[in-house]
XYZ file of C-alpha atoms in Angstrom:
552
model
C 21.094 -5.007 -33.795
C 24.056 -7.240 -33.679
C 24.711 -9.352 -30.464
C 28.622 -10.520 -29.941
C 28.025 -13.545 -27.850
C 31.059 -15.365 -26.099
C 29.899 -18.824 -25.235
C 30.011 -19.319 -21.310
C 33.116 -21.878 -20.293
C 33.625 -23.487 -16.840
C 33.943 -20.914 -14.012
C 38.063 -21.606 -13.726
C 37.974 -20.009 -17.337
C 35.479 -17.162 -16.769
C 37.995 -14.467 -16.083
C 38.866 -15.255 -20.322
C 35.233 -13.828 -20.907
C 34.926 -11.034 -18.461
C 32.047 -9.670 -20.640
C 29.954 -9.632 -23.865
C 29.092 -6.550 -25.703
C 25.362 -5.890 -27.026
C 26.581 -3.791 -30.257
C 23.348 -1.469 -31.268
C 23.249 0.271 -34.126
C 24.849 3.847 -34.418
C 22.240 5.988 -33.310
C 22.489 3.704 -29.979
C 24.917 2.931 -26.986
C 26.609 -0.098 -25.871
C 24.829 -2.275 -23.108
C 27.629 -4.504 -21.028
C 27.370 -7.309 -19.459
C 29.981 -7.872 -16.412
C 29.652 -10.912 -13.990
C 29.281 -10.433 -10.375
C 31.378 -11.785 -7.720
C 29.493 -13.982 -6.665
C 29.096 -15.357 -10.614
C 32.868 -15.022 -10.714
C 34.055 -17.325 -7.765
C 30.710 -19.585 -7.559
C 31.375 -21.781 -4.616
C 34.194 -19.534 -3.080
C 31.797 -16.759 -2.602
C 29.196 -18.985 -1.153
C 31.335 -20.388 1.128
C 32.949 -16.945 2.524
C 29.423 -15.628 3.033
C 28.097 -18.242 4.640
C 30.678 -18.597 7.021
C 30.612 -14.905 8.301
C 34.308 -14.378 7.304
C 33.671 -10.663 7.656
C 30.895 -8.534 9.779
C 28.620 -7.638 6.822
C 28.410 -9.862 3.009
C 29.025 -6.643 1.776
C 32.613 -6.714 2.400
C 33.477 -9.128 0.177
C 31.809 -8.609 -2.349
C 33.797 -5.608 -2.663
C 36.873 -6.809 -2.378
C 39.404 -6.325 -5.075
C 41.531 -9.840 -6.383
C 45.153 -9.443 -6.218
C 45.531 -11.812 -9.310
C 43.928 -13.221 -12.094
C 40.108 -14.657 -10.578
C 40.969 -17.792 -12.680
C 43.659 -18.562 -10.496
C 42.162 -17.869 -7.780
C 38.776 -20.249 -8.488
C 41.847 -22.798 -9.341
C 43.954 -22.273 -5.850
C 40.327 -22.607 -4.119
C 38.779 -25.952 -6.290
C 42.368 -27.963 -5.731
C 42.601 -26.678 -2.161
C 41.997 -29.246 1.044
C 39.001 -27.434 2.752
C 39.469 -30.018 5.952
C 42.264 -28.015 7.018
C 42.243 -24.831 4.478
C 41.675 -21.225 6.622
C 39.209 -19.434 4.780
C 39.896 -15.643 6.065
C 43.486 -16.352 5.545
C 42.876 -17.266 1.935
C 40.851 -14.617 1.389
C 43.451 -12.487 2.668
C 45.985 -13.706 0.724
C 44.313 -13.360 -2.437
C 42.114 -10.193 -2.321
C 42.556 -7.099 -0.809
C 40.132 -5.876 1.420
C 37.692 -2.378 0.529
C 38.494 0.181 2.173
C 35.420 2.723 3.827
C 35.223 6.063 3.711
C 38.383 7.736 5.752
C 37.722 8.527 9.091
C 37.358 11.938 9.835
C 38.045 11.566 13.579
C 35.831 14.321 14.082
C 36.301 15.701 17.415
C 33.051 18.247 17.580
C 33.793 22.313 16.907
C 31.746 23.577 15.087
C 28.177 24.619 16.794
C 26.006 23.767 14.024
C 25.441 20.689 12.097
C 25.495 23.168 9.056
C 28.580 23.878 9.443
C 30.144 20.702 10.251
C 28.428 19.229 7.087
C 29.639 21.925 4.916
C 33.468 21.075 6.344
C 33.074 17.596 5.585
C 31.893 16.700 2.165
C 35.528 15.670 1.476
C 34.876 12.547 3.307
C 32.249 11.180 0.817
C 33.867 12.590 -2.231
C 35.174 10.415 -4.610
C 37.405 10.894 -7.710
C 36.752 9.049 -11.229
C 37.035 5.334 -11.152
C 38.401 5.159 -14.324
C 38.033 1.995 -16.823
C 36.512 -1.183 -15.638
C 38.662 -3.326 -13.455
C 37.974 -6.976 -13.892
C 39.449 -8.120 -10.494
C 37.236 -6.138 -8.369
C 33.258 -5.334 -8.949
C 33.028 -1.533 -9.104
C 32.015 0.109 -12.659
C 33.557 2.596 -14.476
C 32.468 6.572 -13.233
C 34.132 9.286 -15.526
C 33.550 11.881 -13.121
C 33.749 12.361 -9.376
C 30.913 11.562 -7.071
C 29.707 11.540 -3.722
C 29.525 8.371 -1.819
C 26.278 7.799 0.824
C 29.003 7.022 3.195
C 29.748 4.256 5.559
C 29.843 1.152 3.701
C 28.263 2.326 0.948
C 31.195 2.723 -0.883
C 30.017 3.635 -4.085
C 27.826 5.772 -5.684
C 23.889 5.277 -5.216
C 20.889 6.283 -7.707
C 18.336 7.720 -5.598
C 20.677 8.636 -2.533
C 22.243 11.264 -4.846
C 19.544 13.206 -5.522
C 19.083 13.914 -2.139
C 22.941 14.581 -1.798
C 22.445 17.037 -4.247
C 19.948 19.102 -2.667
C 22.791 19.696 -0.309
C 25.411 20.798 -3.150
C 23.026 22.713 -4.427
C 22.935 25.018 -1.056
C 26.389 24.780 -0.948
C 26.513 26.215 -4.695
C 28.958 23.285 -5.922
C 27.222 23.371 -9.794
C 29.706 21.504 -11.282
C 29.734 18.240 -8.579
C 26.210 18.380 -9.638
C 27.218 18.256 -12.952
C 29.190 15.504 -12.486
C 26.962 13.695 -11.139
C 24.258 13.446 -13.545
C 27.112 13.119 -16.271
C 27.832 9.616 -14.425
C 24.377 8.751 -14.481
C 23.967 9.682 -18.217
C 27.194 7.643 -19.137
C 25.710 5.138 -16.831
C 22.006 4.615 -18.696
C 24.238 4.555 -22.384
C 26.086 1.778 -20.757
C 23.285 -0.456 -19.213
C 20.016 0.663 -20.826
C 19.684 2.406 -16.856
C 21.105 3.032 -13.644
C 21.822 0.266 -11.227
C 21.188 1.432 -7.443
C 25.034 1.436 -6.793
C 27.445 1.591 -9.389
C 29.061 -2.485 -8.425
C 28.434 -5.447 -10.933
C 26.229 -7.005 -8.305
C 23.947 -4.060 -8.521
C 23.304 -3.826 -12.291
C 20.144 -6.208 -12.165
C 18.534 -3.868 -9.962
C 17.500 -0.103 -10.314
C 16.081 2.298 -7.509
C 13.122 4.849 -7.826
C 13.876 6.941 -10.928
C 14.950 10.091 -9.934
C 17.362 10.999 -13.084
C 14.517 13.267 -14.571
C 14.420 15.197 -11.397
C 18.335 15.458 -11.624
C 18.261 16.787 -14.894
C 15.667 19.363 -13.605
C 17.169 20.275 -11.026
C 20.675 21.287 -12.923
C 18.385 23.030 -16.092
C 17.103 25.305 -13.274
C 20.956 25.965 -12.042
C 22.751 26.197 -15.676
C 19.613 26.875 -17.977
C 17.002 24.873 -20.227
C 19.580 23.919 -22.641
C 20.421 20.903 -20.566
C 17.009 19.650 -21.014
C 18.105 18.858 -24.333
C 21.934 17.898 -23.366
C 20.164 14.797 -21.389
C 16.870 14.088 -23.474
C 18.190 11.110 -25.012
C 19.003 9.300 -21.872
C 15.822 10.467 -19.833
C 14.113 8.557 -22.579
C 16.476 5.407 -22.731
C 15.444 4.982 -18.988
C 12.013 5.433 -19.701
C 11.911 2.972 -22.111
C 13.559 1.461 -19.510
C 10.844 1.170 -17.149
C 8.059 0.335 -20.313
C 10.028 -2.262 -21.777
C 7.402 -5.079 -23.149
C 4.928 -2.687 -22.808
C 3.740 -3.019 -26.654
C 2.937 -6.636 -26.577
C 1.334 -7.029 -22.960
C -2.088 -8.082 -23.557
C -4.721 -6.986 -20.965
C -4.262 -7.728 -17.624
C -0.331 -9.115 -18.226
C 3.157 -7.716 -16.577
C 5.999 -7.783 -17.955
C 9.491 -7.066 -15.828
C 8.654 -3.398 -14.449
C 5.154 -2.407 -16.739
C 2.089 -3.737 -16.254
C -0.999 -3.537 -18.027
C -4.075 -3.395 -16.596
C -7.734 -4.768 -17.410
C -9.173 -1.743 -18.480
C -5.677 -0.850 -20.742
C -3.969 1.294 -18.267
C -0.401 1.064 -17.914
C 1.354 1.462 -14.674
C 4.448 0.127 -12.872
C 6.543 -1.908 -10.277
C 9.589 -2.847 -9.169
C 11.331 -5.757 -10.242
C 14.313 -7.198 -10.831
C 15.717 -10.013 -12.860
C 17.458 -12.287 -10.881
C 15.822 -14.779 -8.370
C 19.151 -15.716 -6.214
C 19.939 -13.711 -2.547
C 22.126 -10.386 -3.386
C 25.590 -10.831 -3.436
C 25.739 -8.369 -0.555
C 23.693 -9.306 2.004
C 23.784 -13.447 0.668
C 24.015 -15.343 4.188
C 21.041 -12.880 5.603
C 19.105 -13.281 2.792
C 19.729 -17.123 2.651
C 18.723 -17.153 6.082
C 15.621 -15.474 5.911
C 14.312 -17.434 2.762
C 15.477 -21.145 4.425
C 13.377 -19.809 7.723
C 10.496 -18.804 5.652
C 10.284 -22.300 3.723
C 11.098 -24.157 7.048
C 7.513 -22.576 8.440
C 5.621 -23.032 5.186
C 6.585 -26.810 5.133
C 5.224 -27.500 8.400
C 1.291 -27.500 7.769
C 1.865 -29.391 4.216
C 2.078 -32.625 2.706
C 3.436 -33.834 -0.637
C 3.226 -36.830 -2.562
C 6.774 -37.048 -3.019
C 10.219 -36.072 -1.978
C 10.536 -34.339 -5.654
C 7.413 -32.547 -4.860
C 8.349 -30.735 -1.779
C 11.350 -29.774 -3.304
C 9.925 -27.966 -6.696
C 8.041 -26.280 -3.778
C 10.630 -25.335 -2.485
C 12.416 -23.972 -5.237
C 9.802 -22.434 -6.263
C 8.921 -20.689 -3.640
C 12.648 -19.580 -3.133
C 12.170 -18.199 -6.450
C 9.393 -15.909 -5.754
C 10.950 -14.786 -1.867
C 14.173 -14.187 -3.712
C 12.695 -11.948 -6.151
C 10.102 -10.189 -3.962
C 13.137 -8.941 -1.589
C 15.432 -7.826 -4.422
C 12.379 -5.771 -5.802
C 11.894 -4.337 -2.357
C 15.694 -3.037 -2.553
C 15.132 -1.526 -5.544
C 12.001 0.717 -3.957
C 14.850 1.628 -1.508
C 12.304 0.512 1.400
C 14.505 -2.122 2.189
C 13.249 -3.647 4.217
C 9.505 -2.591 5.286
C 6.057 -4.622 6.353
C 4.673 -2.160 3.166
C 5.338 -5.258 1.110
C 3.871 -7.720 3.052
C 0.155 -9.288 2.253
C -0.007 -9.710 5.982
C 1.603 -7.215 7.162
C 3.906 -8.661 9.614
C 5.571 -11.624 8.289
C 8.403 -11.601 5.536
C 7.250 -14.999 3.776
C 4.319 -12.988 2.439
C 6.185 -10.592 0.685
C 4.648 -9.859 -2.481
C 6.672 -6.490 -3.880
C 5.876 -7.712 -7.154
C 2.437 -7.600 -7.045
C 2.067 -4.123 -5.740
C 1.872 -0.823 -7.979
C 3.673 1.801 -5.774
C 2.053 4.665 -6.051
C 5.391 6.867 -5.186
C 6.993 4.802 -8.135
C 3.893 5.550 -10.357
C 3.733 8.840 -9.547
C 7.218 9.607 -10.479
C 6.839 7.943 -13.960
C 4.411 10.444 -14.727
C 6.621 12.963 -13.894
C 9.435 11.429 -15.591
C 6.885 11.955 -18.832
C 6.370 15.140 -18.036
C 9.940 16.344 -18.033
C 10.655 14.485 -20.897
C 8.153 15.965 -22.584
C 8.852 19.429 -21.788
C 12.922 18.759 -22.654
C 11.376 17.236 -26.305
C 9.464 20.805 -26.441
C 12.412 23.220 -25.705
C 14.269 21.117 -28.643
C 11.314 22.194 -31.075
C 10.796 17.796 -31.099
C 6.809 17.887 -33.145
C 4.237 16.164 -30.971
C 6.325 16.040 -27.957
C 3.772 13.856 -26.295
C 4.075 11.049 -28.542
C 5.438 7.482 -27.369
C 3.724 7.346 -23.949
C 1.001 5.630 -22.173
C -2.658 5.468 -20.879
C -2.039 6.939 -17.248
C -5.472 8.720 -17.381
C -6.464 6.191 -14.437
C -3.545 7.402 -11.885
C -6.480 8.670 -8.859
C -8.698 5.694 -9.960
C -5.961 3.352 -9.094
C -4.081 5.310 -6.223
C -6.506 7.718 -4.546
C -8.173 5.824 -1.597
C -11.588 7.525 -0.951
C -11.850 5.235 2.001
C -8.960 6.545 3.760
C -8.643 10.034 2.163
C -5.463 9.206 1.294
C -2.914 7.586 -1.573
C -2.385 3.970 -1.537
C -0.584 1.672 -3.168
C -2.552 -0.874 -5.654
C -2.218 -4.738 -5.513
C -2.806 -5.556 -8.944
C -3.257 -9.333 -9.037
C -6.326 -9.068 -6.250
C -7.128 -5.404 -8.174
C -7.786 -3.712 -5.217
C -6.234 -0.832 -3.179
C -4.153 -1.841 0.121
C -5.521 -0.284 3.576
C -2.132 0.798 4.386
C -1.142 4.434 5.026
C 2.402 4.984 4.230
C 5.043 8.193 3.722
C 4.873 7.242 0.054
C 0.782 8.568 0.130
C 2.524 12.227 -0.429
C 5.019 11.773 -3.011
C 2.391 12.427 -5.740
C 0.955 15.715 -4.710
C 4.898 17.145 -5.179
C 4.150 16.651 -9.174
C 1.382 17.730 -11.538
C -0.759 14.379 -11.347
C -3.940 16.480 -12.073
C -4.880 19.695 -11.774
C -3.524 21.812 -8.773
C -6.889 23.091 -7.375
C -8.034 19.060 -7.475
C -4.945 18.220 -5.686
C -5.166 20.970 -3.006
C -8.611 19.800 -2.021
C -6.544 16.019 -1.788
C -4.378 17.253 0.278
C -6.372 19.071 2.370
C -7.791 15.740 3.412
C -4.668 13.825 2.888
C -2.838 16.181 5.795
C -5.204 15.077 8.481
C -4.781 11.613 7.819
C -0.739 11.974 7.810
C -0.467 13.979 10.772
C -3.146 11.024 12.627
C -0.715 8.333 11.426
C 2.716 9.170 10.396
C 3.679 12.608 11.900
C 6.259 12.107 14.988
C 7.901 14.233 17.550
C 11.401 14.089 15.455
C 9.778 14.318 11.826
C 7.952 11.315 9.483
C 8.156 7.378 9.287
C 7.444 5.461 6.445
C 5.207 3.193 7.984
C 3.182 3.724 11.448
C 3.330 -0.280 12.057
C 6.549 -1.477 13.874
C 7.396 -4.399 12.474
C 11.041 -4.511 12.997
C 11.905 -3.562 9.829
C 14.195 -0.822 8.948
C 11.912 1.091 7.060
C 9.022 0.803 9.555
C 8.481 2.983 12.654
C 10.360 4.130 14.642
C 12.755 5.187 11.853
C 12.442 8.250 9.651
C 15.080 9.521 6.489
C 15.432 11.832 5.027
C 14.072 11.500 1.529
C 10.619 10.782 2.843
C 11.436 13.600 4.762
C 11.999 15.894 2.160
C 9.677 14.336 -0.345
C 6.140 14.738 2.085
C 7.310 18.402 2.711
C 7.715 19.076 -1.036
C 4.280 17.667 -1.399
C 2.969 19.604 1.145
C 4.266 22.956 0.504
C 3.371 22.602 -3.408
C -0.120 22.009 -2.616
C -0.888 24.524 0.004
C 0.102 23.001 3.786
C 2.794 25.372 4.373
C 2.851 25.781 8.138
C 2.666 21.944 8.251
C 5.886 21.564 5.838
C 7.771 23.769 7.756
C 6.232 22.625 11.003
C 7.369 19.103 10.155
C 10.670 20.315 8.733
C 11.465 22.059 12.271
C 10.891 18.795 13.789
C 13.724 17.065 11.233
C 16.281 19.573 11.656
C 15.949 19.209 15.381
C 15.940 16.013 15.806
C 19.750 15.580 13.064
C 20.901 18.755 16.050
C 20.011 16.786 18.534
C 21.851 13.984 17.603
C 25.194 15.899 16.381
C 25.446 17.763 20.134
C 24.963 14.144 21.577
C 27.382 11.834 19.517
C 28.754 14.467 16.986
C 27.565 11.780 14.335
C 24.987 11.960 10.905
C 22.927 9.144 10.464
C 21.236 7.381 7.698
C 17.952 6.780 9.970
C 17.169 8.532 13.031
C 14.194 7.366 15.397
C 11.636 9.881 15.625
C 9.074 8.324 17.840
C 11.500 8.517 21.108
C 14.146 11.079 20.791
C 16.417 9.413 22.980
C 17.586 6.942 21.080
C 19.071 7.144 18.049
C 17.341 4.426 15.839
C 16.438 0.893 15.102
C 18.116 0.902 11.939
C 20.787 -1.732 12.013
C 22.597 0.729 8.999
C 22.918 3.028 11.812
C 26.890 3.090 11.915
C 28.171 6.517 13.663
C 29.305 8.574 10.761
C 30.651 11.992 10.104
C 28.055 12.593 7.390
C 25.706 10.603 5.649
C 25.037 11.767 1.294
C 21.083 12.148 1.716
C 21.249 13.190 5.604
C 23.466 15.652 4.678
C 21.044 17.075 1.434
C 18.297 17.574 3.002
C 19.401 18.745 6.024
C 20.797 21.927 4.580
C 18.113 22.191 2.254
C 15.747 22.369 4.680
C 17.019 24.994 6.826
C 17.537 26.766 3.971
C 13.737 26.761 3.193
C 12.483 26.315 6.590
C 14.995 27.197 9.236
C 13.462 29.204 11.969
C 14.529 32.360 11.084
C 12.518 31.959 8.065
């Protein structure tokens, strides 16, 4: 391997250096590096964040320069900031992102079916082309479908979900096109970010690119099992990078290795500094969590309390960028306490929805390596033999997740319990008699009038009760219909699909989140913004009255 390295110059000069190149060999792809906005303009994008130019962080940091950054970061340094209006710079110097175009829906149609079906136009979106260094989305070759709002770009584990819906609606080739993108995406990066923007390309979500891959072999054949091998293993190596030199009991980035040898995984990500799109919010949180661990402790010196401090900014910073990339974000799951956000601890938790889907990333990669004739397709992977000693809660009945540092399994009952009975974890008979006890628990805890939450507690978290989506949704109905509780996937899918109808006769909108403890209201999701469709709304909506509608 031969590295090109361009050595970093002052941030006036950065825009000279937009990005290095990690040259691999020829058998491999290109990894890029390209600098975030909030890398790009240093103190400028601090300073527009933290004084709430625009609504949302996000807004900026998808804004597009109208000249050279360098000139910019020089127009900004030499500027008199006693008397200099910052919106009006801004302004005057980017231009602003533009969302999704308003459909102006004025309601016709009778059925949310329909309506969705007449408006996947509005989060369609053609190829981005090359690179463009004044703004921070990445290069897409083909189109794509946005999640919709201000999510202007495309999203890794949103689109599976969005494709469930194309896949009713027979559109192959977006489908297609999207796992092209995400192929072209793992040659570029090593694997996918959870939105295709620089600021996003530390961070993956929940790997869903094997079940993409399935899902368009079982539309256009098994060939494509081979057409997309090499990239379903580039993310899986992905996920087990380090994996070879962890000695018992260490983590490395997203693997860690377990006392007894057993490999298993997290999220992670590796930067330590608040997201570029939700900065001031994230700032804010952090400061308030140090400002209430400072108060019951002493230190022997001024220098003292502030590597505390840092520290500890450090480890919050992290442990909320690894709960984005879960896509839980955010939810009391990944608290030690339960309630309170300074004891997040993402980090040290084995998911056992994340685990689960490595195995069956493993599996499909295995069966793509056996369709191409590959000799001991099996080769290259790792102890998992331990997945129900780790995740199976014989306590509760249930799956749990796994704190690995206190190596014991959490007491909390979550959505993500079901997501490994929808894959071959063990054998199907041993999994039936799982869920049979499994069921009982999620219908006591989770099951709602209007479909699933993620977490019974509410903490006041978006992820928490009272809010269901719709890939838990659709995931704890796969999980259930797979292993035998067929009136209770369809029972809970009934409840889904009326709850999305009720909300389309009442505001003609799709939402990202819906509350489904008290039908009257539409959510406590703050994400919640009134749209004419929503990517993974929209999926499994159609899918599911497909499957479970009640003429079925």
């Amino acid at each position: 391997m031969y590295v090109i390295d361009i050595q970093r110059k002052s941030m006036k000069n950065w825009i000279s250096f937009l990005f290095f190149l990690i040259v691999c060999n020829k058998n491999q792809a290109q990894e890029i590096y390209l600098p975030a906005p909030n890398e790009l303009y240093g103190q400028l994008f601090i300073d527009v964040q933290m004084a709430h130019v625009f609504p949302d962080d996000k807004t900026f940091a998808d804004c597009i320069a109208k000249m050279d950054p360098g000139i910019i970061i020089n127009e900004y340094e030499s500027a008199d900031k006693s008397t200099l209006d910052l919106k009006q710079f801004v302004l005057d110097h980017f231009r602003l992102p533009t969302n999704p175009p308003a459909f102006n829906y004025i309601k016709q149609e009778k059925e949310l079916s329909n309506h969705i079906n007449s408006a996947w136009s509005i989060l369609e979106r053609e190829s981005t082309g090359s690179y463009d260094p004044f703004g921070s989305l990445l290069e897409i070759p083909d189109s794509y479908f946005v999640p919709g709002g201000n999510f202007r770009e495309i999203h890794y584990w949103d689109s599976y979900f969005t494709m469930l819906g194309l896949r009713e609606n027979r559109q192959v080739e977006a489908i297609q096109f999207m796992v092209d993108n995400f192929a072209f995406t793992i040659n570029q990066f090593g694997h996918i970010p959870i939105g295709h923007r620089t600021y996003f390309v530390s961070r993956t979500h929940p790997p869903f690119f094997a079940m993409m891959v399935e899902m368009l072999a079982e539309l256009k054949g098994d060939f494509i099992y081979g057409k997309y091998l090499s990239a379903m293993e580039r993310e899986y190596a992905y996920w087990m990078e380090g994996a070879k030199e962890l000695k018992f009991g260490d983590a490395n980035k997203r693997v860690v290795r377990l006392k007894d040898g057993t490999y298993l995984n997290r999220y992670w990500d590796d930067l330590d500094i608040p997201r570029a799109e939700y900065y001031s919010q994230d700032v804010a949180i952090v400061e308030n969590c140090i400002t209430s661990d400072l108060q019951n402790k002493k230190f022997e010196s001024a220098f003292a309390e502030k590597r505390f401090s840092d520290s500890l900014r450090s480890i919050l910073y992290r442990n909320i960028r690894a709960a984005d990339c879960s896509g839980w974000n955010l939810s009391s799951r990944w608290f030690s306490d339960g309630e309170n956000l300074n004891s997040i601890e993402t980090t040290e938790i084995l998911p056992v929805d994340l685990n689960a889907m490595i195995v069956n990333m493993e599996s499909i990669i295995i069966k793509a390596r056996k369709i191409q004739g590959v000799k001991n397709a099996e080769a290259g992977f790792y102890k998992r033999g331990g997945f129900n000693a780790f995740f199976w809660n014989e306590k509760l009945n249930y799956y749990t997740d796994f704190q690995f540092k206190k190596y014991k399994k959490k007491d909390l009952i979550t959505a993500a319990g079901m997501f490994p009975f929808c894959f071959d974890i063990e054998d199907i008979k041993a999994q039936k008699i799982k869920m049979g006890k499994a069921s009982i628990v999620l219908q006591k805890n989770v099951l709602k009038p209007g479909g699933i939450v993620s977490v019974a507690r509410n903490s006041g978290q978006q992820w928490d009760a009272p809010n269901g989506s719709a890939p838990i949704q659709w995931m704890t109905v796969m999980g259930l219909d797979r292993c035998g509780q067929k009136d209770l996937a369809k029972d809970i899918s009934l409840r889904w699909i009326k709850r999305n109808d009720m909300e389309f006769e009442r505001t003609a909108k799709v939402l990202p989140m819906y509350n489904v403890e008290d039908l009257k209201f539409e959510a406590g999701s703050k994400n919640n913004q009134g749209l004419d469709g929503f990517g993974w709304t929209n999926g499994v909506y159609l899918a599911m009255k497909k499957k479970y509608g009640e003429n079925k």
